Structures are given as structure tokens and as C-alpha cells.
XYZ file of C-alpha atoms in Angstrom:
534
model
C 141.325 -80.938 -39.248
C 138.742 -82.274 -41.691
C 135.003 -81.756 -41.647
C 134.204 -85.100 -40.108
C 136.760 -84.693 -37.365
C 135.654 -81.132 -36.671
C 132.000 -82.002 -36.383
C 132.723 -85.146 -34.433
C 134.697 -83.065 -31.950
C 131.944 -80.518 -32.016
C 129.367 -83.068 -30.924
C 131.443 -84.044 -27.932
C 132.989 -80.661 -27.220
C 130.412 -77.964 -27.722
C 132.504 -75.677 -25.557
C 135.604 -76.379 -27.564
C 134.736 -76.260 -31.187
C 132.169 -74.469 -33.245
C 129.163 -76.662 -33.470
C 126.149 -76.645 -35.711
C 123.492 -77.852 -33.276
C 122.135 -75.082 -31.206
C 121.856 -75.641 -27.611
C 120.837 -78.119 -26.453
C 121.588 -79.914 -26.017
C 121.573 -78.578 -22.976
C 123.226 -81.728 -22.343
C 126.675 -80.584 -22.613
C 128.949 -77.646 -21.772
C 131.328 -79.129 -21.942
C 128.070 -80.456 -22.300
C 127.063 -77.100 -22.680
C 124.138 -76.730 -22.188
C 123.002 -78.686 -19.507
C 121.298 -76.147 -17.542
C 122.005 -73.455 -19.980
C 121.617 -75.408 -22.942
C 124.330 -74.980 -22.519
C 121.927 -72.959 -21.269
C 121.495 -69.679 -19.787
C 124.954 -68.469 -20.061
C 127.327 -68.483 -22.860
C 129.089 -71.624 -22.046
C 132.701 -71.648 -22.454
C 135.609 -72.045 -24.579
C 135.710 -71.772 -28.279
C 132.084 -71.753 -28.088
C 130.266 -68.640 -28.546
C 126.806 -68.227 -27.386
C 125.140 -71.387 -26.045
C 127.134 -71.995 -25.178
C 128.377 -72.941 -27.140
C 129.090 -73.175 -30.632
C 129.489 -71.434 -33.864
C 125.780 -71.468 -33.832
C 123.989 -71.845 -30.634
C 121.227 -69.684 -29.415
C 121.988 -67.011 -26.936
C 122.031 -67.668 -23.286
C 118.343 -66.983 -23.029
C 117.302 -69.265 -25.863
C 116.749 -72.640 -24.341
C 115.304 -71.142 -21.213
C 112.316 -69.574 -22.816
C 111.481 -66.589 -24.909
C 112.111 -64.092 -22.184
C 114.052 -66.246 -19.796
C 111.322 -65.541 -17.227
C 108.706 -68.011 -18.281
C 107.978 -70.643 -15.664
C 108.052 -74.196 -16.908
C 107.056 -77.034 -14.685
C 108.172 -80.588 -15.263
C 106.666 -83.853 -14.179
C 108.586 -83.693 -10.957
C 107.153 -80.293 -10.149
C 110.439 -78.495 -10.568
C 110.552 -75.105 -12.189
C 113.261 -73.113 -13.836
C 112.649 -70.241 -11.411
C 115.170 -71.031 -8.690
C 117.355 -68.194 -7.499
C 120.670 -68.291 -9.356
C 123.569 -69.341 -7.217
C 126.934 -67.605 -7.082
C 129.121 -70.597 -6.390
C 132.796 -70.424 -5.531
C 133.755 -74.067 -5.062
C 132.780 -77.676 -5.556
C 131.622 -79.749 -2.607
C 134.503 -81.814 -1.251
C 132.285 -84.860 -0.781
C 130.428 -86.229 -3.791
C 126.739 -86.942 -4.046
C 125.916 -90.331 -5.486
C 123.823 -89.912 -8.632
C 122.020 -93.166 -9.453
C 121.794 -94.278 -13.063
C 119.209 -96.345 -14.891
C 119.846 -100.067 -14.829
C 122.464 -100.765 -17.512
C 120.382 -101.420 -20.544
C 122.479 -103.875 -22.443
C 125.652 -104.568 -20.539
C 127.848 -102.943 -17.920
C 129.957 -99.814 -17.680
C 128.053 -98.260 -20.581
C 127.124 -95.039 -18.803
C 130.706 -93.825 -18.911
C 130.439 -91.484 -21.889
C 127.681 -88.979 -22.418
C 126.870 -90.510 -25.786
C 128.058 -93.055 -28.297
C 127.653 -91.435 -31.686
C 129.619 -93.741 -33.947
C 128.728 -97.302 -33.105
C 125.665 -99.270 -32.171
C 125.725 -103.027 -31.809
C 124.950 -105.918 -29.496
C 125.247 -104.809 -25.885
C 125.392 -101.113 -26.804
C 123.010 -98.210 -26.917
C 123.100 -94.515 -27.685
C 122.123 -91.827 -25.244
C 122.329 -88.136 -24.450
C 122.161 -85.859 -21.460
C 119.427 -83.478 -22.540
C 116.618 -81.456 -20.960
C 113.948 -82.732 -23.280
C 110.987 -81.771 -21.078
C 112.043 -78.129 -20.766
C 111.860 -78.025 -16.967
C 115.489 -76.974 -16.558
C 116.673 -80.369 -15.320
C 118.890 -82.509 -17.545
C 117.443 -85.936 -18.313
C 119.019 -89.208 -19.430
C 117.766 -89.783 -22.960
C 118.209 -93.144 -24.705
C 117.899 -92.568 -28.430
C 118.631 -96.133 -29.543
C 118.655 -99.522 -27.831
C 120.623 -100.963 -30.769
C 118.829 -104.283 -30.476
C 115.330 -102.930 -30.025
C 113.474 -101.805 -33.130
C 111.053 -99.595 -31.215
C 113.561 -97.441 -29.344
C 115.232 -95.326 -31.977
C 112.437 -95.704 -34.503
C 109.076 -95.088 -32.820
C 110.144 -93.800 -29.428
C 112.996 -92.632 -27.261
C 113.297 -93.562 -23.610
C 113.500 -90.659 -21.169
C 114.826 -91.327 -17.667
C 113.653 -88.202 -15.889
C 115.920 -86.164 -13.652
C 114.480 -86.537 -10.159
C 116.740 -83.966 -8.520
C 118.925 -86.637 -6.960
C 119.370 -89.081 -9.830
C 117.650 -90.436 -12.915
C 114.394 -92.358 -12.707
C 114.836 -96.118 -12.611
C 112.094 -96.575 -15.218
C 111.860 -94.621 -18.478
C 108.967 -92.758 -19.981
C 108.237 -93.332 -23.658
C 108.865 -90.241 -25.787
C 106.987 -90.455 -29.075
C 108.820 -89.720 -32.310
C 107.482 -88.572 -35.657
C 106.754 -91.360 -38.100
C 110.066 -92.316 -39.705
C 110.188 -90.154 -42.770
C 112.115 -92.301 -45.181
C 113.013 -95.563 -43.520
C 113.392 -97.086 -40.093
C 115.688 -96.616 -37.149
C 116.718 -93.175 -38.427
C 115.960 -91.281 -35.209
C 118.954 -92.820 -33.472
C 121.368 -89.918 -33.840
C 120.538 -86.317 -33.090
C 121.422 -85.321 -36.628
C 123.013 -86.594 -39.807
C 125.366 -83.897 -41.015
C 127.420 -85.720 -43.606
C 125.102 -87.626 -45.862
C 121.747 -87.201 -47.465
C 120.384 -89.784 -49.881
C 117.530 -92.147 -50.545
C 115.935 -93.209 -47.280
C 117.759 -90.550 -45.276
C 117.000 -87.115 -43.923
C 118.683 -84.490 -41.799
C 117.306 -83.185 -38.548
C 118.172 -81.305 -35.406
C 116.955 -81.180 -31.848
C 116.428 -77.464 -31.487
C 114.147 -75.036 -29.660
C 113.227 -73.183 -32.803
C 110.102 -71.520 -31.408
C 111.864 -70.105 -28.348
C 109.328 -71.504 -25.871
C 111.950 -73.396 -23.864
C 111.038 -76.853 -25.185
C 113.283 -78.686 -27.664
C 111.615 -79.497 -30.977
C 112.391 -82.066 -33.679
C 113.362 -80.055 -36.759
C 113.731 -81.783 -40.123
C 116.032 -79.591 -42.197
C 116.113 -81.823 -45.280
C 113.991 -84.705 -46.544
C 116.734 -85.596 -49.021
C 114.199 -86.583 -51.644
C 111.773 -83.671 -51.228
C 112.789 -80.433 -52.924
C 110.579 -78.296 -50.699
C 111.925 -79.410 -47.329
C 115.418 -78.056 -47.141
C 114.857 -75.388 -49.770
C 111.601 -73.542 -49.026
C 110.694 -74.913 -45.609
C 111.769 -76.957 -42.644
C 109.394 -79.330 -40.883
C 108.985 -78.705 -37.157
C 107.580 -81.478 -34.993
C 106.610 -79.579 -31.866
C 107.544 -80.753 -28.393
C 104.298 -81.761 -26.675
C 105.774 -82.402 -23.242
C 105.623 -86.160 -23.683
C 106.877 -86.559 -27.217
C 107.082 -84.865 -30.584
C 103.954 -84.092 -32.564
C 102.970 -86.744 -35.083
C 102.452 -84.117 -37.772
C 104.846 -81.274 -38.561
C 104.243 -77.614 -39.083
C 105.952 -75.927 -42.012
C 108.654 -73.436 -41.036
C 109.247 -70.895 -43.784
C 112.796 -70.261 -44.939
C 114.256 -67.238 -46.691
C 114.324 -67.477 -50.468
C 117.393 -69.526 -51.368
C 120.025 -66.891 -51.819
C 122.107 -68.117 -54.753
C 120.819 -71.628 -55.410
C 118.531 -74.369 -54.155
C 118.520 -76.872 -51.341
C 121.157 -74.888 -49.466
C 119.216 -74.583 -46.232
C 119.778 -78.227 -45.421
C 122.630 -77.818 -42.960
C 122.769 -75.248 -40.203
C 125.997 -73.806 -41.576
C 128.748 -74.263 -44.114
C 131.973 -73.486 -42.280
C 134.641 -74.719 -44.654
C 133.677 -73.698 -48.151
C 132.298 -70.638 -49.857
C 131.943 -70.462 -53.635
C 129.534 -69.822 -56.477
C 126.004 -70.737 -55.466
C 126.933 -71.074 -51.807
C 126.674 -68.983 -48.708
C 127.427 -69.299 -45.036
C 124.823 -68.982 -42.353
C 124.075 -69.717 -38.741
C 121.083 -70.263 -36.521
C 121.842 -67.680 -33.883
C 119.746 -65.612 -31.501
C 121.486 -62.407 -32.456
C 118.699 -60.148 -31.202
C 118.658 -61.733 -27.733
C 114.899 -62.350 -27.653
C 115.237 -66.083 -27.020
C 114.319 -67.211 -30.532
C 117.108 -68.202 -32.942
C 117.338 -66.215 -36.147
C 118.652 -67.185 -39.580
C 121.894 -65.228 -39.934
C 123.688 -65.108 -43.284
C 127.335 -64.365 -42.504
C 128.586 -64.504 -46.093
C 126.931 -64.409 -49.514
C 130.143 -65.725 -51.081
C 129.630 -63.590 -54.164
C 128.570 -60.360 -52.454
C 131.388 -58.232 -51.050
C 129.118 -56.396 -48.609
C 127.646 -59.384 -46.815
C 130.484 -60.876 -44.832
C 132.572 -57.721 -44.833
C 130.377 -54.786 -43.809
C 127.236 -56.507 -42.643
C 125.423 -59.742 -41.979
C 121.850 -60.370 -43.043
C 119.448 -61.372 -40.290
C 116.200 -63.113 -41.183
C 114.246 -62.663 -37.970
C 112.455 -65.534 -36.275
C 108.731 -64.776 -36.559
C 107.528 -67.663 -34.391
C 106.367 -69.658 -37.406
C 109.281 -69.191 -39.778
C 112.027 -66.804 -40.772
C 111.241 -63.420 -42.262
C 111.183 -63.322 -46.043
C 113.341 -60.192 -46.075
C 116.494 -59.662 -44.024
C 117.600 -56.763 -41.927
C 121.169 -55.603 -42.312
C 123.293 -56.215 -39.195
C 126.258 -53.867 -39.076
C 129.720 -55.292 -38.475
C 132.816 -53.594 -37.105
C 135.126 -52.147 -39.725
C 137.284 -55.024 -40.986
C 140.327 -54.799 -38.798
C 143.260 -55.608 -41.077
C 141.621 -56.607 -44.359
C 138.351 -57.483 -46.028
C 135.842 -60.299 -45.961
C 137.174 -61.521 -42.625
C 133.816 -61.537 -40.884
C 132.641 -64.507 -42.914
C 133.341 -67.170 -40.314
C 132.486 -66.752 -36.675
C 136.095 -67.370 -35.718
C 139.466 -68.460 -37.010
C 140.785 -70.867 -34.399
C 143.815 -72.365 -36.020
C 145.714 -69.557 -37.706
C 146.663 -65.996 -36.971
C 148.865 -63.970 -39.310
C 149.139 -60.782 -41.318
C 145.709 -59.490 -42.259
C 143.938 -61.895 -39.916
C 142.434 -61.779 -36.477
C 140.552 -64.070 -34.173
C 137.106 -63.385 -32.846
C 134.078 -64.931 -31.228
C 130.371 -64.263 -31.097
C 129.984 -64.382 -27.344
C 127.730 -62.794 -24.737
C 130.638 -61.609 -22.636
C 128.628 -59.037 -20.696
C 125.954 -61.542 -19.664
C 123.025 -59.374 -20.810
C 121.573 -62.033 -23.120
C 122.765 -60.415 -26.366
C 125.872 -61.894 -28.011
C 128.724 -59.491 -28.714
C 131.520 -59.490 -31.306
C 134.674 -60.244 -29.309
C 138.089 -59.853 -30.935
C 140.465 -62.071 -28.968
C 143.552 -61.386 -31.078
C 144.509 -58.769 -33.669
C 147.387 -61.002 -34.809
C 149.632 -58.023 -35.406
C 148.776 -56.016 -32.289
C 150.551 -57.016 -29.089
C 147.934 -55.488 -26.790
C 144.843 -57.226 -28.143
C 145.232 -60.849 -27.194
C 147.723 -60.176 -24.426
C 146.387 -57.395 -22.186
C 142.894 -56.897 -23.545
C 140.182 -58.170 -25.826
C 138.110 -55.798 -27.948
C 134.359 -56.068 -27.405
C 132.045 -54.650 -30.050
C 128.797 -54.456 -28.124
C 125.524 -55.784 -29.489
C 123.345 -52.713 -30.099
C 120.187 -54.611 -31.035
C 120.616 -53.848 -34.734
C 124.312 -54.518 -35.214
C 127.656 -54.468 -33.470
C 129.086 -51.172 -32.260
C 131.456 -49.466 -34.673
C 133.969 -48.861 -31.892
C 135.096 -51.472 -29.356
C 135.464 -51.273 -25.632
C 138.602 -52.730 -24.082
C 138.012 -55.843 -21.990
C 140.787 -56.300 -19.459
C 142.489 -59.690 -19.233
C 144.406 -61.212 -16.346
C 148.146 -60.678 -16.456
C 149.530 -63.386 -18.762
C 150.396 -66.119 -16.340
C 153.683 -67.557 -17.587
C 154.321 -65.661 -20.822
C 152.770 -63.334 -23.368
C 150.037 -63.448 -25.966
C 148.520 -66.585 -24.450
C 145.023 -65.171 -24.193
C 144.563 -65.293 -27.958
C 142.474 -68.444 -28.086
C 139.683 -69.126 -25.665
C 141.406 -72.307 -24.567
C 144.336 -74.594 -25.256
C 143.056 -78.124 -24.856
C 145.729 -80.245 -26.415
C 149.079 -79.032 -25.105
C 150.491 -77.936 -21.804
C 154.178 -77.126 -21.377
C 156.623 -74.489 -20.238
C 155.117 -71.039 -20.641
C 151.638 -72.418 -21.337
C 148.440 -72.885 -19.431
C 144.943 -74.103 -20.083
C 141.840 -72.023 -19.579
C 138.195 -71.640 -20.443
C 135.754 -68.789 -20.769
C 132.978 -70.299 -18.717
C 130.239 -69.188 -16.340
C 131.416 -71.351 -13.495
C 129.669 -69.356 -10.766
C 126.195 -69.472 -12.293
C 125.597 -65.702 -12.262
C 125.078 -65.471 -16.035
C 128.419 -63.825 -16.857
C 131.258 -65.992 -18.216
C 134.474 -66.002 -16.196
C 138.098 -66.651 -17.162
C 138.891 -70.053 -15.655
C 142.488 -71.291 -15.559
C 142.299 -75.073 -15.308
C 146.031 -75.735 -15.418
C 149.142 -73.600 -14.964
C 151.223 -76.351 -16.605
C 154.155 -75.646 -14.311
C 152.254 -75.280 -11.048
C 151.253 -78.462 -9.284
C 148.414 -76.874 -7.330
C 146.488 -75.309 -10.206
C 145.065 -78.201 -12.164
C 145.345 -80.690 -9.320
C 143.900 -79.142 -6.163
C 142.421 -75.916 -7.490
C 141.395 -73.880 -10.490
C 141.913 -70.128 -10.674
C 138.783 -68.144 -11.504
C 139.160 -64.556 -12.725
C 135.662 -63.197 -12.164
C 133.756 -61.306 -14.833
C 133.482 -57.708 -13.584
C 131.197 -56.460 -16.360
C 134.021 -54.622 -18.110
C 136.796 -57.184 -17.935
C 138.144 -60.067 -15.900
C 139.428 -59.483 -12.386
C 143.157 -58.891 -12.089
C 143.391 -61.378 -9.239
C 141.822 -64.834 -9.215
C 139.749 -66.574 -6.621
C 140.761 -70.110 -5.815
C 138.150 -72.696 -6.736
C 138.687 -75.921 -4.832
C 138.524 -79.205 -6.702
C 137.627 -82.651 -5.462
C 140.608 -84.581 -4.124
C 142.418 -86.082 -7.129
C 140.520 -89.260 -7.606
C 143.040 -91.562 -9.191
C 146.326 -89.737 -9.554
C 147.531 -86.175 -9.865
C 146.945 -83.309 -12.263
C 143.881 -85.010 -13.746
C 141.565 -82.024 -13.336
C 143.424 -80.103 -16.036
C 141.050 -80.796 -18.907
C 137.309 -80.550 -18.625
C 136.988 -84.174 -19.660
C 138.854 -87.157 -21.018
C 136.545 -88.773 -23.539
C 138.769 -91.154 -25.417
C 140.778 -93.074 -22.853
C 140.079 -94.670 -19.539
C 142.732 -96.743 -17.767
C 144.605 -97.158 -14.530
C 144.906 -93.843 -12.740
C 142.370 -92.127 -15.011
C 138.744 -91.148 -14.841
C 136.212 -89.332 -16.973
C 134.359 -86.244 -15.921
C 132.270 -83.340 -17.152
C 131.306 -79.863 -16.109
C 127.528 -80.034 -16.298
C 124.659 -78.389 -14.438
C 122.960 -81.594 -13.424
C 121.076 -80.023 -10.507
C 119.499 -77.321 -12.679
C 120.499 -74.365 -10.481
C 122.532 -72.572 -13.157
C 125.991 -73.442 -11.795
C 128.226 -76.037 -13.410
C 128.805 -79.137 -11.269
C 131.767 -81.497 -11.446
C 130.421 -84.842 -12.660
C 132.588 -87.942 -12.519
C 131.075 -90.351 -15.026
C 133.667 -93.134 -14.778
C 136.425 -94.072 -12.331
C 137.985 -96.418 -14.907
C 139.000 -98.872 -12.167
C 135.773 -98.839 -10.159
C 132.956 -100.916 -11.535
C 130.152 -99.061 -9.790
C 130.984 -95.531 -10.918
C 130.095 -95.490 -14.581
C 127.749 -98.457 -14.351
C 125.393 -98.042 -11.392
C 125.996 -94.437 -10.494
C 127.881 -91.256 -11.224
C 129.459 -89.098 -8.554
C 128.509 -85.451 -8.510
C 130.527 -82.734 -6.805
C 127.914 -79.993 -6.562
C 128.897 -76.356 -7.135
C 128.278 -74.529 -3.881
C 128.258 -71.027 -2.457
C 128.653 -72.300 1.106
C 132.397 -71.620 1.152
C 132.146 -68.124 -0.331
C 133.361 -65.231 1.751
């Protein structure tokens, strides 16, 4: 998997693949964040905190510094509703009206179009831009309209039962080095004349997503010494940025431009993440490998604390567990694709639901117990990870052994396999072990999912049955969290997203494939409910 493919997947699958943007994106768990930013909880899958990704802020991040701050949106909603403890989806969908198709029909089917923009198209996101806890419909480019995507974005507010029929204008910073460059949430791959890199990120930890320029491309200071933060004003981004101080470039210059370097580590490079490691709601600058320093990446990470106006000039040392079967294996947040002698798989994941991400070893590679019967959780102590792990019990392997090693298997399903997610489906803040397909059992993946509840020290030995909507256009189509790439006869697209803002993931059908209305005029939302709970 190459860098472009990985990051492209990351944009669409924040719960699947390590992703540079933190949160927010609240728009997706699968959209992540929606609600949690991925929001309050750690999202699911290969994610890590935020839900989600290699980076991601902790569960508290997008919800405010303490997670208790009340934010009120234009509709008068607050983020203070009692959390639900859902156990099923409603059997009858709620119709969720969409904005009038902007430039054609059936264009609301995907959550975003990242790669193309032409006549009759537009780009959009599901994102809580106002910080009120409710996911909005954000048009970042009209494709044929110079203003939308350059000077403004269009925000169709979440009304609690749909999206507003008319958008509000959301002001953008003055284009830094050209025009129509605000169309995508970030440019990861290129940086040249007339370009810049930026993120939508709640860097200040106040619960409102800011516009963060991480590289001006032609300005040595921005991307080396500072980032430029255009604060979220509640109706747009500030016209003028504040300077956000960066740590002294560790072994070179202009290396703070991207949120992380996952794939390479050599002379003059280092790996880092934006990650709320301390659990205070504000993402820190975490160096996970100095590349040329044996200690950093093996024994410790270096945490440059978020001060509210920048990152600390000097790091604190964040202790790591003793390298399990070798050295320098803590450099990446996880190894998803390989597992062999001297390797292991792990995640940075708030498994306990206390707001502080833990170091979770999901496979020792050479130890049958870890990855089959248990995971090893090195608890977050506030200044490092515990030297000794606690055992986190796993459900009995369903049709075989050693199948709990990865957080999910998205691409294959056959004899002796199953698909699952680590996902806070119930909305109580603690991620559960959700089997979305037994592969050889017709019921699980068609009519039901099996949810092994988070007990605080492991996953329950026995699952609860989580009812699914009646298969919409065929059978066994609830197995994956979403089908993004195809839509044809007998198919549909859907997401797990907290569209109602109550903390529990809802089942959102965004396209019926063979029904013109669903995906054009409306979506259908199967709300997560606690009504059927015993």
C-alpha cells in the first residue's frame, strides 16, 4: 500500500487506517468523529484515539478542554445531553432531509468527493464546524462557483431532524497563495508555489475546529518555527491568524509541515503525531522517533505539551513499555500489515474510556495468548505508559484462533474468519468489541451484530445481540461499515455516524443505489436506541 493509497483510505476510513487529521472531523467514524469527532470516544477499528487515527485527539478533545464545557449552537442545542446506552437500532428509519442538490442529482451519496471537482459536482463533508455537538453538512467547494471554496464555505446546519434547506456563509481566511485552495481539508502530498498545507483541527482544545496552516510552502517560518491558526469564530475563521509556536526543529528544517511521517525515517527526519496523550482535551506534539536517537522511539517518546498558544519549547519524556521482542519498535503507532519474529502489533487507544489513551498490544506475534485470548494494556499514567501490562480479556475466538490480532478485517471474509470493530456502539464512552460478520453465519452480518460489551477490564465473554435494519436491498450487506466505491443493483451505501449528537452511533443509509430519493433528497437514519434494552 503506497502513501497516496494509505492516506486516501485514511480520509474515507478514519476508523480503519491511521490518519493524519485529528478528529474531526467529527464527520466520520467510520466517520469518526461525528459526535465524538469521532468524538468523545475512541472510535473504532484500526484507529486509535479519535477515534480514530494514528493521530487523533483523545476522546475528550473535540468536545472541549474538559469535556464538560457547555457549547450552544445556533439551534440552541448543547453538548450536555445525558449519554445514552443504546443496544439496538430503530427498526423504522427516520427520514433525514438533505439540502437541495447543488449541481445535479444523487450527489449526496458519499460523505465527500476528495479527488474530482467538475461541472455538476461539488465537495462536501459531514463535520461539526460550529462546535455544538451536532454534525453539519459542509460544502467546501461548488466546483463552478468561485466564491465557495475560495472566500467561503457553505454550512447547512444540523437542525436535529435534518440539514437546513439554506446554507450559512462560513468565512475563510484570505487565500494565502492563490485561489480556490480551501476546497480540500488538507493537501498532504504536494507543496509548491501557490500552494500551502492546512488542517481542520481543534488545536486550542475549546471544542471548536480551527483552520491550521501547517506550511506556507514558500515561507520558511510557517512550517518550521510556527503554524498559523485561524481561530473558529462561530460563524467563520478569523481573517488574521495567530502564530502557534513549534518545538525547535529536531534534526533539520521545515519538518513540521505534515502531522506525521509514517513511512520513512532517516537522517534529518523524525516521526511525530498530534495526539492528546495527557487527556486534557488539547492535542500535544508527540515525537515518536528521532530516527537517529536510539532512546526516543525505543524507551520513550518526547511530548511537547500544548500550552494553549503553542507547543512547549522543551519536551517531557514519556516512558514506553520495555520493547517486547526487540528494539526501536515503538516508532510507529502500529504495524497493521505484518507480524513476525521480533515484531508485535499495538494501538494507542483509550480502551478504558477514561479519556487518556493507553498503549494496547493486540498481538505479540510469537505469543499465542496475546492476540488470541487477551490483549496487553499498558495504562496511561499521566506521564508515560505503565511498565507492566494488565491483561484485557477477549471473547472466545469465534471460528478459529489468533483472529483478534488486528482490530478489524475489512477486506476478506471466509471460512474461519469474521469481521469486527473496536467501537463505542452504545455511546457510554467505552469502546466495545463489535462482530459485524461471522462469515459463516447468515444471521450475524445480515440481521444482527454481536456486541461484546466493554467491562472496564476486558470484553464480555458473551455478546448481546444488536438488531440491524431489515436488509435493504439483499442479504449480508450489513457486514462492512460502509461501501464507498460501488453502488449497483442490490447494494446501498451506509455509515455509522452520530448524526443526532447523543453520543451513540446511528446507522445512516446515504444511498439506496436503486432509489432516486435516498441519496438525492434525503438520507434514512436508523437511530441508536436504548428502548429495547433489558
